[in-house]
CSV table of C-alpha atoms and ligand atoms in Angstrom, one decimal:
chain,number,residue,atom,x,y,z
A,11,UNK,CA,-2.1,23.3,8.4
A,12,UNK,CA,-5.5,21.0,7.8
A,13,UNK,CA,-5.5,18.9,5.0
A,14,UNK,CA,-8.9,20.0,3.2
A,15,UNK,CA,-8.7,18.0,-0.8
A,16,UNK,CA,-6.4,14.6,-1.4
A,17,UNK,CA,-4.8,13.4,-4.6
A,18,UNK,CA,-3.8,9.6,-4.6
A,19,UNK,CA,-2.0,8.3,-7.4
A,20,UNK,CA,-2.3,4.5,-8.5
A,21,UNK,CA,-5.3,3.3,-8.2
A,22,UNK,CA,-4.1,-0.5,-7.7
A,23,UNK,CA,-4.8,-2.4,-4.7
A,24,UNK,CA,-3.4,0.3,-2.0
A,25,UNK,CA,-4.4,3.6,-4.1
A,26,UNK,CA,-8.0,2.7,-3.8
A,27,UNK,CA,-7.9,1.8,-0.6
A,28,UNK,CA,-6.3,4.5,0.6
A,29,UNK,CA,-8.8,6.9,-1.5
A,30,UNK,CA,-11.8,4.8,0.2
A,31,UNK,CA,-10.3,6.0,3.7
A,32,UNK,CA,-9.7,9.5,2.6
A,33,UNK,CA,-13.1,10.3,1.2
A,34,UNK,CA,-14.9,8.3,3.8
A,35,UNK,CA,-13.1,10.5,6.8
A,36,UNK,CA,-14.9,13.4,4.8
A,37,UNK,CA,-12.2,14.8,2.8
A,38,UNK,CA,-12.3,15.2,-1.5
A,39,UNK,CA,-10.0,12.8,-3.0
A,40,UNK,CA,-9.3,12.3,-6.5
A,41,UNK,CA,-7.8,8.8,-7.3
A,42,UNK,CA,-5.2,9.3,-10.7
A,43,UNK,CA,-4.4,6.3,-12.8
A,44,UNK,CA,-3.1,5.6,-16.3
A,45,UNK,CA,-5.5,3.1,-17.0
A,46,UNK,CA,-8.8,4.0,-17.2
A,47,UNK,CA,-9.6,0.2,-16.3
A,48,UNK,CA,-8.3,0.3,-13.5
A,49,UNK,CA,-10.5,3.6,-12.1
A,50,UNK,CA,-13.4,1.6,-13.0
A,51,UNK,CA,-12.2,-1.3,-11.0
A,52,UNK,CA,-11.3,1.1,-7.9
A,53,UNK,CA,-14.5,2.7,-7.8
A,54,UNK,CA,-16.6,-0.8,-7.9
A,55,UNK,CA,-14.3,-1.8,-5.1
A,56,UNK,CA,-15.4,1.4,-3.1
A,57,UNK,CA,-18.8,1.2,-3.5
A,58,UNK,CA,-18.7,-2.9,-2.9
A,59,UNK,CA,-16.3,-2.0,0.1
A,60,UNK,CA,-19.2,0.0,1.2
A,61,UNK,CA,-21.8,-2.1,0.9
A,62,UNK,CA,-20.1,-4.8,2.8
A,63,UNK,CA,-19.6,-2.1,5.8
A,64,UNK,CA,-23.8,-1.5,5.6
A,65,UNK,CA,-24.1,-5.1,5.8
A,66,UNK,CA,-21.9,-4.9,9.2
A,67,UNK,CA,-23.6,-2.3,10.3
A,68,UNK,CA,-20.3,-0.3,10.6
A,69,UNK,CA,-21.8,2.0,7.8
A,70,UNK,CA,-24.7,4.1,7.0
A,71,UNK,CA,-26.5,4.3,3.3
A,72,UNK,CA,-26.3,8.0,4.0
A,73,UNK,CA,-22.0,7.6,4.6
A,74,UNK,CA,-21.9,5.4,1.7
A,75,UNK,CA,-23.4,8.7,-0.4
A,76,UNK,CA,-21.7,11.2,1.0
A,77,UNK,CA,-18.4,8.7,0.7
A,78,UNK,CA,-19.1,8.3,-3.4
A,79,UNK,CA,-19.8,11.8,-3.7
A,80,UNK,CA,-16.3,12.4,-2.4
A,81,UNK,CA,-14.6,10.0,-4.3
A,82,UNK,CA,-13.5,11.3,-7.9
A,83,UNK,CA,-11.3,9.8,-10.5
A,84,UNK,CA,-9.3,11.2,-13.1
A,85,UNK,CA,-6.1,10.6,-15.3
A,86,UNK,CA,-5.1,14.2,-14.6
A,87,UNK,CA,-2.4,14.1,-12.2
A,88,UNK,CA,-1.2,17.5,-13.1
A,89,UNK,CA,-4.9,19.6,-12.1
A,90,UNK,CA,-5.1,17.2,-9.1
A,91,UNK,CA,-2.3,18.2,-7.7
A,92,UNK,CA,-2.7,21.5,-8.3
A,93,UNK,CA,-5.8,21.3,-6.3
A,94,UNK,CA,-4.2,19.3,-3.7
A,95,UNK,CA,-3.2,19.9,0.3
A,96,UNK,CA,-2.0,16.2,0.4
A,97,UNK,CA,-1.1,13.9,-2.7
A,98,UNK,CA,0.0,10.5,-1.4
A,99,UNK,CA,1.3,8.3,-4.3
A,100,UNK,CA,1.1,4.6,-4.7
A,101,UNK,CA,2.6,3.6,-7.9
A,102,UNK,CA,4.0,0.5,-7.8
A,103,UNK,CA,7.1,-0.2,-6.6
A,104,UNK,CA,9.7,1.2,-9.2
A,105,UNK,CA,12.3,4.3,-8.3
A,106,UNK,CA,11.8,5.5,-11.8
A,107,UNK,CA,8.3,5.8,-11.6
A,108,UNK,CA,8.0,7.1,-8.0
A,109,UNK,CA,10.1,9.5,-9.2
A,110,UNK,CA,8.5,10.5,-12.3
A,111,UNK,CA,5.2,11.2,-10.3
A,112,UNK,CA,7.0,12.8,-7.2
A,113,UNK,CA,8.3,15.0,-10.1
A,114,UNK,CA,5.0,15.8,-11.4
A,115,UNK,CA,3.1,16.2,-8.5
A,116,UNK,CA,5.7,18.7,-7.3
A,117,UNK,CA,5.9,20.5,-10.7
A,118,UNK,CA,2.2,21.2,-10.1
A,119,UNK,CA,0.9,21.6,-6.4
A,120,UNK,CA,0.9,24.2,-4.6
A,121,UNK,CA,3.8,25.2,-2.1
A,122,UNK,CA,2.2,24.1,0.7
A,123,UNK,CA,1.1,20.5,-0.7
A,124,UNK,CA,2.7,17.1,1.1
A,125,UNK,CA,3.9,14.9,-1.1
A,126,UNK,CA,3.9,11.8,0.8
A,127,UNK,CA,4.7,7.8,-0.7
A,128,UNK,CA,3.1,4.1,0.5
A,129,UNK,CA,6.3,2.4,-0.6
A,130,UNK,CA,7.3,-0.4,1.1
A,131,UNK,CA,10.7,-0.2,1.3
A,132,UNK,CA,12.3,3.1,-0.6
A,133,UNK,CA,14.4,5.8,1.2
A,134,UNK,CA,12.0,8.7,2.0
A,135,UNK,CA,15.0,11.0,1.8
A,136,UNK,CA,15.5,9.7,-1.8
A,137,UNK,CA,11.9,10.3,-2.4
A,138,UNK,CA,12.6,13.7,-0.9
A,139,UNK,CA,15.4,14.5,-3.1
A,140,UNK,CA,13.1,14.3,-6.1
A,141,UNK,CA,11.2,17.4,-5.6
A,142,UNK,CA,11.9,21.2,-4.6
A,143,UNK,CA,10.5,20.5,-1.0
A,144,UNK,CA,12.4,18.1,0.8
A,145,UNK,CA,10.8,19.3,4.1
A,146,UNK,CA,7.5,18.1,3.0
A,147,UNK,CA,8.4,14.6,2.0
A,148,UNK,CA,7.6,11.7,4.0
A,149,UNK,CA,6.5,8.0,4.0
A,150,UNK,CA,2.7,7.2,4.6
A,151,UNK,CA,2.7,3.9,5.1
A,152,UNK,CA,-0.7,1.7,4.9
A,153,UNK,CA,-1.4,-1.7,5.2
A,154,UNK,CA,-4.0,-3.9,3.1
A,155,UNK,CA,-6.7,-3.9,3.0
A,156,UNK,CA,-6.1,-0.6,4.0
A,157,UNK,CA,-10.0,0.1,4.8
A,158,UNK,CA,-9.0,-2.6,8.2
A,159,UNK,CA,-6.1,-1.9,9.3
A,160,UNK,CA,-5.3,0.5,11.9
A,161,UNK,CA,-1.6,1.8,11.1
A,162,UNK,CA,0.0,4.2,9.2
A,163,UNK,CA,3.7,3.9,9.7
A,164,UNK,CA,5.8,7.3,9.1
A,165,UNK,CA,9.0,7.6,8.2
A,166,UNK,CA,10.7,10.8,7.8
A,167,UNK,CA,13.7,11.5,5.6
A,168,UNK,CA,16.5,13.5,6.4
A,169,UNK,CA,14.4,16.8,5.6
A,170,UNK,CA,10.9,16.2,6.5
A,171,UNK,CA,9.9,18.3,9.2
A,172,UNK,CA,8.0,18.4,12.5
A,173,UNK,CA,5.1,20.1,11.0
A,174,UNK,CA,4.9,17.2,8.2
A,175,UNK,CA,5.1,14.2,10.4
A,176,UNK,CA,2.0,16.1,12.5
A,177,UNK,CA,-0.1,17.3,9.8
A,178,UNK,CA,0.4,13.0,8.5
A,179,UNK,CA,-0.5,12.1,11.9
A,180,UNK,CA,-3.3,14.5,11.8
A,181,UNK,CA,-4.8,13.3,8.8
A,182,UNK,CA,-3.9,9.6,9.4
A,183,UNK,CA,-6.7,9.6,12.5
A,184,UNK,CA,-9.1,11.9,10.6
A,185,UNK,CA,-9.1,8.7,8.4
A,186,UNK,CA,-9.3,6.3,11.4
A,187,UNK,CA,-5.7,5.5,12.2
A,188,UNK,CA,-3.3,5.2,14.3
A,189,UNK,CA,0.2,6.2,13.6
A,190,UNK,CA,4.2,5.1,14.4
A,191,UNK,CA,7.5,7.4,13.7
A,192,UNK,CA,10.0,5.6,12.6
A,193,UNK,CA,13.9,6.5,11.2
A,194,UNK,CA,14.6,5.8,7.8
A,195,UNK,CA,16.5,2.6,8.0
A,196,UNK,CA,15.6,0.2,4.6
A,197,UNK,CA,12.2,-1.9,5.9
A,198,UNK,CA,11.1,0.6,8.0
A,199,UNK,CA,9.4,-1.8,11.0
A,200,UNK,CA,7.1,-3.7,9.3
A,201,UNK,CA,7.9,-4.4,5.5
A,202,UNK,CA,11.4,-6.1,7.3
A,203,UNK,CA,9.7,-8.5,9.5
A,204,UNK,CA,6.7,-9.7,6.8
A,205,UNK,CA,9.2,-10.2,4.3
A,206,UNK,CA,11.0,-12.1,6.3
A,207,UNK,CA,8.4,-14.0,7.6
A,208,UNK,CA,7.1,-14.3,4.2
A,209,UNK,CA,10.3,-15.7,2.5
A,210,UNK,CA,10.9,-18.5,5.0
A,211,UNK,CA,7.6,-20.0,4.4
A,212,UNK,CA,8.5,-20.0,0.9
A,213,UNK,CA,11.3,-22.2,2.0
A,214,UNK,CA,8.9,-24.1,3.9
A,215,UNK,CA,6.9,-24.8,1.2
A,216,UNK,CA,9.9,-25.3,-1.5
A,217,UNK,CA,11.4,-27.9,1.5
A,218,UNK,CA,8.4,-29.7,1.1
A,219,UNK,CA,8.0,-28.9,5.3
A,220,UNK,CA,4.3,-29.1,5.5
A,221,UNK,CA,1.7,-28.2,2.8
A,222,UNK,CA,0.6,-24.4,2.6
A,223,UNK,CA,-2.6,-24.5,4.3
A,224,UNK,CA,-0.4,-26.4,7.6
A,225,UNK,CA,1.7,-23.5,7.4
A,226,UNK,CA,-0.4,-20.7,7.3
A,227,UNK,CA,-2.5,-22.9,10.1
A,228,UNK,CA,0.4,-23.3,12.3
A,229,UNK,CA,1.1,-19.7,12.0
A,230,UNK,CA,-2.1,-18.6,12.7
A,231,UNK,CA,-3.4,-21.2,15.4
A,232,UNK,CA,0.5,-22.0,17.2
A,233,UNK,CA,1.8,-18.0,17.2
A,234,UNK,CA,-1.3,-16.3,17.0
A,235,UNK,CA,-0.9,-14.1,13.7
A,236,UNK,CA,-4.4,-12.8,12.4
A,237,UNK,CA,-3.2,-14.3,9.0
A,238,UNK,CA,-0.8,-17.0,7.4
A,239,UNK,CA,2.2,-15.9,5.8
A,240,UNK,CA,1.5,-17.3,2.4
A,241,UNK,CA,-2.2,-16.1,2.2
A,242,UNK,CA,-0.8,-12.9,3.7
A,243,UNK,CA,1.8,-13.0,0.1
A,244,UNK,CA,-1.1,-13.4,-1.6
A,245,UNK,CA,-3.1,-10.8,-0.5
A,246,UNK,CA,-0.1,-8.3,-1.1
A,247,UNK,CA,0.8,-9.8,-4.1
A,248,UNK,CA,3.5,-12.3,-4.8
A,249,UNK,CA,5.2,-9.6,-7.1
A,250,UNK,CA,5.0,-6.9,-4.6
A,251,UNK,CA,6.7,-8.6,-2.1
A,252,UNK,CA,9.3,-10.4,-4.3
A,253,UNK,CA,10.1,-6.7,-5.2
A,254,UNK,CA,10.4,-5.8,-1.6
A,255,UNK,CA,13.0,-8.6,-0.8
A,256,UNK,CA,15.2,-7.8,-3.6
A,257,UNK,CA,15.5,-4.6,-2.4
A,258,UNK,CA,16.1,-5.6,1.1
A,259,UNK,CA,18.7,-8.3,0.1
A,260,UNK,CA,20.3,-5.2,-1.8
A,261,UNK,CA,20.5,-3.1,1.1
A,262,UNK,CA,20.5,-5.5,4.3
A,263,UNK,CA,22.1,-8.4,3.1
A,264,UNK,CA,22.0,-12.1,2.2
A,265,UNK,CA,19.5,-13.1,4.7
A,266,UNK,CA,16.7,-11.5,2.6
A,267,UNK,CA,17.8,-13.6,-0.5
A,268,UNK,CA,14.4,-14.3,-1.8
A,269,UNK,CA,13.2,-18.0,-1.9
A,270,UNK,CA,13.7,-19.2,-5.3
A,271,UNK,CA,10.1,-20.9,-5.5
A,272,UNK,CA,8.9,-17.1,-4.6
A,273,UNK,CA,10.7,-16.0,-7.5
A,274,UNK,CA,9.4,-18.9,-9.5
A,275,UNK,CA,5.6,-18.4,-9.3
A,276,UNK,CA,6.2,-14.5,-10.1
A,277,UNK,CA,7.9,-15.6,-13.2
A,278,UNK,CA,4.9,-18.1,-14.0
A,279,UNK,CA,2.7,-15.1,-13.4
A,280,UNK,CA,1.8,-16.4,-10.2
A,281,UNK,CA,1.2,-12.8,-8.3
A,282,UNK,CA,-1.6,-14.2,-5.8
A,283,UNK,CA,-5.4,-13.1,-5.5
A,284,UNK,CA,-5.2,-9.7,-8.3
A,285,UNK,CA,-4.0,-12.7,-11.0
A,286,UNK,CA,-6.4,-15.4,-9.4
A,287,UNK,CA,-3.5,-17.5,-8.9
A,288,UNK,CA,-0.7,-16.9,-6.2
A,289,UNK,CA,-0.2,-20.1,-3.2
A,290,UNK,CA,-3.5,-20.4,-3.7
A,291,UNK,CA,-6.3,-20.3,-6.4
A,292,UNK,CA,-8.8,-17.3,-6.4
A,293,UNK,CA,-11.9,-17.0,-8.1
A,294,UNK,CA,-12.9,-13.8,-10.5
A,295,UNK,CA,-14.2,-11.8,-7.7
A,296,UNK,CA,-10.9,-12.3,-5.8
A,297,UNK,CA,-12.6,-15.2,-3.6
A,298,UNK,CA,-10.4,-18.6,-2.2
A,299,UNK,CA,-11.4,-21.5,-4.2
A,300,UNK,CA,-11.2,-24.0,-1.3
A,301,UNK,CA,-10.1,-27.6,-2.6
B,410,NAD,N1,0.2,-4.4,-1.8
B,410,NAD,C1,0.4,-4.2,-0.6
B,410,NAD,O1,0.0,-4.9,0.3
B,410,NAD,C2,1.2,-3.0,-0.1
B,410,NAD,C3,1.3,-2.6,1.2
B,410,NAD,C4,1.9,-1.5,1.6
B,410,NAD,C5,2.6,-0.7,0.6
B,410,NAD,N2,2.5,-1.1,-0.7
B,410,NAD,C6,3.2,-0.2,-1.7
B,410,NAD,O2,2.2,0.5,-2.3
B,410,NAD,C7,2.6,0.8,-3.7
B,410,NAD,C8,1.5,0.3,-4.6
B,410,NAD,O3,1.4,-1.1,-4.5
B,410,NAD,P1,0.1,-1.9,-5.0
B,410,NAD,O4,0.2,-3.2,-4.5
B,410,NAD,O5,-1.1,-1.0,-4.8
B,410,NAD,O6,0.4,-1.9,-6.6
B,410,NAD,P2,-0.6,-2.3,-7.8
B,410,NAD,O7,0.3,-2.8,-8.9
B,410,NAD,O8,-1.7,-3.0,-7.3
B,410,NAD,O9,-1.1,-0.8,-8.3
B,410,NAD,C9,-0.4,0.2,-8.8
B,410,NAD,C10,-1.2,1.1,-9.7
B,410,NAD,O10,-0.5,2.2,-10.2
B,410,NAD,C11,-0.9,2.5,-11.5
B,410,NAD,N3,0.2,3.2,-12.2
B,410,NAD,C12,1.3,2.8,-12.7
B,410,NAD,N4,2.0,3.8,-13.2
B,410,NAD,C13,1.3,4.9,-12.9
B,410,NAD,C14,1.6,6.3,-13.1
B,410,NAD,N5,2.7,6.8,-13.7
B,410,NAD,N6,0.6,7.2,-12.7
B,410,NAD,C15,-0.5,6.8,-12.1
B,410,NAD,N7,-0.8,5.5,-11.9
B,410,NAD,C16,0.2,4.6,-12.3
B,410,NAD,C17,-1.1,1.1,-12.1
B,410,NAD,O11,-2.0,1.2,-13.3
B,410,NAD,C18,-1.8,0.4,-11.0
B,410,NAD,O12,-3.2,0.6,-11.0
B,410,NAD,C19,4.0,0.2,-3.8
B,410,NAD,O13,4.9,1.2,-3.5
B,410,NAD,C20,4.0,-0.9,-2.8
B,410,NAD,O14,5.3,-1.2,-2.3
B,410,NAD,C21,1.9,-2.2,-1.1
């Protein structure tokens, strides 16, 4: 099977990403949200997204058109899916949600349709269990900004099947990535290790260690990661990846406690560039304001 029309649902900071991808490989996406703000917002992003690339020269005007004319939003999950090959959801991080959209989209699609999730961190045999189709279940995992980075991880759940995972992978480098397999264990690969990372520069920084900017600088100039840890939180959003270690210290144990000065600036609101105040301060446009 080829994936010919997507549905992604959320249109938050990975949902619109993901639909920039999918409608820039060529393929008709429509991007569902509750709130009608937040379409508006992902569509700006796409065509600002877009304009940046021309400015790179990694884009064409001509891409940038045929890109837009791809890219649809609606509030209509139902007709999506029903027009759907592939509906990947990105809701934010709540079972009960996932699982009312799962619910939804598999009410609605047709029998052939993958229902794949971005979580972070929830069992994709869980996710699975959710719908009538089990076999066509898996975990699509992007990364943000999801228009740069190169991965998508996989993770099958106990049903998913061979012809899934390929027809993921398939799709996954029509949109210009690369792909890993990976067993359903609670983390997957990567979510495990950034939180971790993650959480102890929150202890860092609570311990009074060094100030934020020498630990993201250490990080980045002594071990060679492309970001530091805290402007990496901030990026993914404080409360995303509070949410992701409570889950993890549920599952794995006390060593992903979350840092209780993490949990402190989600409580103040504190959630990192979407609220223009995470570690750091952010202007309007989602810009550092360097001090
Ligand atoms: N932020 C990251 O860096 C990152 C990276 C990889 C995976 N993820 C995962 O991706 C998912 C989304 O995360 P995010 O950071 O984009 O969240 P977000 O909060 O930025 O966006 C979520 C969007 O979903 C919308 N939404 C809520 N309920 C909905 C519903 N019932 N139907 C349709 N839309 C609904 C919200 O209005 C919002 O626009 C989560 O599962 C998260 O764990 C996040």
């Amino acid at each position: 099977m080829k994936i010919q029309k997507v549905t992604v649902v959320g249109a938050g900071v990975m949902g619109r990403g993901i639909a920039y991808v999918s409608a820039l490989a060529g393929l008709p996406t429509t991007l569902i949200d509750v709130s009608e703000k937040q379409l508006l917002a992902a569509f700006e992003h796409a065509k600002k997204t877009a304009d940046k690339g021309i400015q790179r020269g990694k884009l064409t005007e001509a891409e940038k058109l045929k890109l837009l004319d791809h890219l649809h939003t609606s509030k209509d999950l139902e007709a999506a899916a029903a027009a759907s090959d592939l509906v990947i959801e990105a809701v934010p991080e709540k079972r009960d949600l996932k699982q009312n959209v799962l619910e939804t989209a598999d009410a609605h699609a047709p029998e052939h349709t993958i229902l794949a999730s971005n979580t972070s961190t929830i069992s994709p045999t869980e996710l699975g269990s959710f719908t009538k189709r089990p076999e066509r279940v898996a975990v699509m995992h992007f990364f943000n900004p999801v228009h740069k980075m190169r991965l998508v991880e996989i993770v099958r759940g106990l049903e998913t099947s061979d012809e899934t995972v390929h027809v993921i992978q398939q799709v996954s480098e029509q949109m210009g990535k690369e792909t890993v397999e990976v067993n359903e264990f609670p983390g997957f690969v990567t979510s495990r290790i950034s939180a971790l990372v993650g959480n102890e520069a929150f202890h860092m920084l609570q311990e009074g260690v060094a100030t934020a900017e020498d630990i993201d600088k250490a990080i980045k100039l002594g071990l060679n990661f492309p970001m530091g840890p805290l402007e990496l939180g901030d990026l993914v959003g404080l409360d995303a990846r509070l949410n992701n270690l409570k889950y993890l210290h549920e599952t794995l144990g006390e060593k992903y406690r979350p840092a209780p000065l993490l949990e402190q600036y989600v409580k103040a609101g504190r959630f990192g560039r979407k609220s223009g105040k995470g570690v750091y301060d952010y202007t309007e446009q989602g810009e550092l304001v360097k001090k």
